[in-house]
Each structure stands twice: as C-alpha cells, then as structure tokens.
C-alpha cells in the first residue's frame, strides 16, 4: 500500500484544517490507520488512530488533541481524515499517516507501523 498525505498549511491559532491520507494499492479497510506528528527537534509522536473495518470503528487520541481532533475513514474513497479544530501553536509539526495490522492495543507505538506517507506540514501561528 502507498499513502499520500495532504491538507497541511498555515493557519492561525483557533483555526481548523482537515488532513487527508489517500491510499493506493490495497484497501485501507484492512488496516488500522494512525496519524503521527513530528515537531522540529522532537521525536515523532502519536496523534490519533482508527481501527480497521470489522473492529468496531474504534478510535484513539492522544491527550493533547482529545476533544479537538477527529479521525474518520471513508472506505469507498480509500481515505482517512484528521479533522483538526481549535488549533494551537504547539500543534505545529509535520503530520504523517501510517498503516499497521498489529493488535489495536499497540496502535500508539510508531515502531509497529509498516508503511508511512510522506508527511504534510501544519503550521499554526499565534
């Protein structure tokens, strides 16, 4: 599977963006999907994940984005989205999507993901 992330840009604090992760080669419905981000000088960190089809449509969020970000998937379009509202300057980072087929309990672990998109830059100005 190949992943293409898009939707990043420059936005003022309090604004919104929607990131997209489009897949080709295989159906995303077979994978748990994760969004991660990496700010300059920091390690890549977990943002959100959504379970594969048939897994109850489970979602998970990091504490830093819970209540502000929403992850969703459109299997017909083979795309996963990350709606980001109430953005803060500390949300500034390169955002990556990735796929995994490991146990749902491990979805926050970057090492468990097998394929990554190229990243899309989100910059939130104060």
mmCIF file of C-alpha atoms in Angstrom, residues 9-123:
data_model
loop_
_atom_site.group_PDB
_atom_site.id
_atom_site.type_symbol
_atom_site.label_atom_id
_atom_site.label_comp_id
_atom_site.label_asym_id
_atom_site.label_seq_id
_atom_site.Cartn_x
_atom_site.Cartn_y
_atom_site.Cartn_z
ATOM 1 C CA UNK A 9 -0.905 24.538 5.600
ATOM 2 C CA UNK A 10 -0.625 27.720 7.599
ATOM 3 C CA UNK A 11 -3.478 28.590 9.926
ATOM 4 C CA UNK A 12 -3.992 30.979 12.821
ATOM 5 C CA UNK A 13 -4.479 29.709 16.338
ATOM 6 C CA UNK A 14 -8.075 28.680 16.847
ATOM 7 C CA UNK A 15 -8.479 27.731 13.220
ATOM 8 C CA UNK A 16 -9.135 24.386 11.572
ATOM 9 C CA UNK A 17 -7.588 22.108 8.991
ATOM 10 C CA UNK A 18 -8.520 18.721 7.605
ATOM 11 C CA UNK A 19 -5.760 16.337 6.687
ATOM 12 C CA UNK A 20 -6.311 13.522 4.230
ATOM 13 C CA UNK A 21 -4.436 10.285 3.753
ATOM 14 C CA UNK A 22 -5.250 8.604 0.454
ATOM 15 C CA UNK A 23 -4.149 5.060 -0.178
ATOM 16 C CA UNK A 24 -3.428 3.135 -3.319
ATOM 17 C CA UNK A 25 -2.512 -0.453 -3.917
ATOM 18 C CA UNK A 26 -4.623 -2.006 -1.187
ATOM 19 C CA UNK A 27 -7.805 -1.283 0.660
ATOM 20 C CA UNK A 28 -7.358 0.724 3.840
ATOM 21 C CA UNK A 29 -10.258 -1.153 5.375
ATOM 22 C CA UNK A 30 -7.817 -3.968 6.169
ATOM 23 C CA UNK A 31 -5.566 -1.764 8.290
ATOM 24 C CA UNK A 32 -5.569 0.204 11.480
ATOM 25 C CA UNK A 33 -4.649 3.754 10.484
ATOM 26 C CA UNK A 34 -2.617 6.148 12.548
ATOM 27 C CA UNK A 35 -1.718 9.819 12.447
ATOM 28 C CA UNK A 36 1.542 10.922 13.988
ATOM 29 C CA UNK A 37 3.389 14.221 14.093
ATOM 30 C CA UNK A 38 6.925 15.412 14.484
ATOM 31 C CA UNK A 39 7.850 18.908 15.543
ATOM 32 C CA UNK A 40 11.340 20.312 14.927
ATOM 33 C CA UNK A 41 13.839 18.823 17.345
ATOM 34 C CA UNK A 42 11.319 16.394 18.794
ATOM 35 C CA UNK A 43 10.537 12.736 18.364
ATOM 36 C CA UNK A 44 7.613 11.570 16.299
ATOM 37 C CA UNK A 45 4.546 11.227 18.495
ATOM 38 C CA UNK A 46 1.177 9.550 18.289
ATOM 39 C CA UNK A 47 -1.821 11.747 17.494
ATOM 40 C CA UNK A 48 -4.745 9.504 16.639
ATOM 41 C CA UNK A 49 -5.737 6.114 15.256
ATOM 42 C CA UNK A 50 -8.785 4.415 13.830
ATOM 43 C CA UNK A 51 -9.329 0.693 13.703
ATOM 44 C CA UNK A 52 -9.734 -1.410 10.594
ATOM 45 C CA UNK A 53 -13.167 -2.425 9.380
ATOM 46 C CA UNK A 54 -14.815 -5.105 11.452
ATOM 47 C CA UNK A 55 -13.101 -3.905 14.603
ATOM 48 C CA UNK A 56 -15.946 -1.754 15.892
ATOM 49 C CA UNK A 57 -14.706 1.546 14.395
ATOM 50 C CA UNK A 58 -12.604 2.203 17.451
ATOM 51 C CA UNK A 59 -10.681 5.452 17.701
ATOM 52 C CA UNK A 60 -7.949 6.689 19.973
ATOM 53 C CA UNK A 61 -6.451 10.108 20.601
ATOM 54 C CA UNK A 62 -3.502 11.486 22.458
ATOM 55 C CA UNK A 63 -4.401 13.575 25.482
ATOM 56 C CA UNK A 64 -3.047 16.684 23.776
ATOM 57 C CA UNK A 65 -5.573 16.546 20.935
ATOM 58 C CA UNK A 66 -8.553 14.828 22.541
ATOM 59 C CA UNK A 67 -11.693 16.871 22.080
ATOM 60 C CA UNK A 68 -10.155 18.952 19.286
ATOM 61 C CA UNK A 69 -9.224 16.411 16.605
ATOM 62 C CA UNK A 70 -11.444 13.814 14.961
ATOM 63 C CA UNK A 71 -10.255 10.871 12.903
ATOM 64 C CA UNK A 72 -12.509 9.208 10.346
ATOM 65 C CA UNK A 73 -12.290 6.943 7.352
ATOM 66 C CA UNK A 74 -14.102 6.680 4.035
ATOM 67 C CA UNK A 75 -13.551 3.182 2.736
ATOM 68 C CA UNK A 76 -15.219 3.981 -0.584
ATOM 69 C CA UNK A 77 -12.576 6.658 -1.211
ATOM 70 C CA UNK A 78 -9.840 4.628 0.462
ATOM 71 C CA UNK A 79 -9.010 7.679 2.522
ATOM 72 C CA UNK A 80 -8.587 8.522 6.178
ATOM 73 C CA UNK A 81 -9.114 12.041 7.507
ATOM 74 C CA UNK A 82 -7.966 14.012 10.505
ATOM 75 C CA UNK A 83 -10.180 16.994 11.264
ATOM 76 C CA UNK A 84 -8.251 19.414 13.435
ATOM 77 C CA UNK A 85 -10.141 22.168 15.234
ATOM 78 C CA UNK A 86 -9.122 24.771 17.784
ATOM 79 C CA UNK A 87 -5.548 24.527 16.601
ATOM 80 C CA UNK A 88 -2.770 25.739 18.853
ATOM 81 C CA UNK A 89 0.789 26.824 18.050
ATOM 82 C CA UNK A 90 2.027 23.649 19.766
ATOM 83 C CA UNK A 91 0.223 21.621 17.093
ATOM 84 C CA UNK A 92 2.801 22.855 14.580
ATOM 85 C CA UNK A 93 4.542 19.812 13.104
ATOM 86 C CA UNK A 94 4.849 17.570 10.105
ATOM 87 C CA UNK A 95 1.929 15.157 10.212
ATOM 88 C CA UNK A 96 2.288 11.599 8.942
ATOM 89 C CA UNK A 97 -0.238 8.880 8.281
ATOM 90 C CA UNK A 98 0.649 5.229 8.563
ATOM 91 C CA UNK A 99 -0.849 1.757 8.470
ATOM 92 C CA UNK A 100 -0.479 -1.277 10.661
ATOM 93 C CA UNK A 101 -2.052 -4.660 11.163
ATOM 94 C CA UNK A 102 -0.857 -5.266 14.704
ATOM 95 C CA UNK A 103 -3.062 -5.556 17.737
ATOM 96 C CA UNK A 104 -5.180 -2.497 18.449
ATOM 97 C CA UNK A 105 -3.567 -2.178 21.864
ATOM 98 C CA UNK A 106 -0.271 -1.218 20.199
ATOM 99 C CA UNK A 107 -1.574 1.492 17.852
ATOM 100 C CA UNK A 108 0.231 4.299 19.672
ATOM 101 C CA UNK A 109 3.633 2.715 19.046
ATOM 102 C CA UNK A 110 5.376 4.197 15.976
ATOM 103 C CA UNK A 111 7.553 1.094 15.681
ATOM 104 C CA UNK A 112 4.518 -1.048 14.901
ATOM 105 C CA UNK A 113 3.668 0.749 11.673
ATOM 106 C CA UNK A 114 4.851 -0.726 8.413
ATOM 107 C CA UNK A 115 4.064 1.920 5.807
ATOM 108 C CA UNK A 116 4.187 5.697 6.115
ATOM 109 C CA UNK A 117 3.024 8.585 3.997
ATOM 110 C CA UNK A 118 5.389 11.404 3.097
ATOM 111 C CA UNK A 119 4.121 13.909 5.660
ATOM 112 C CA UNK A 120 2.293 17.195 5.406
ATOM 113 C CA UNK A 121 3.341 20.349 7.258
ATOM 114 C CA UNK A 122 0.929 22.086 9.612
ATOM 115 C CA UNK A 123 1.938 25.499 10.902
#
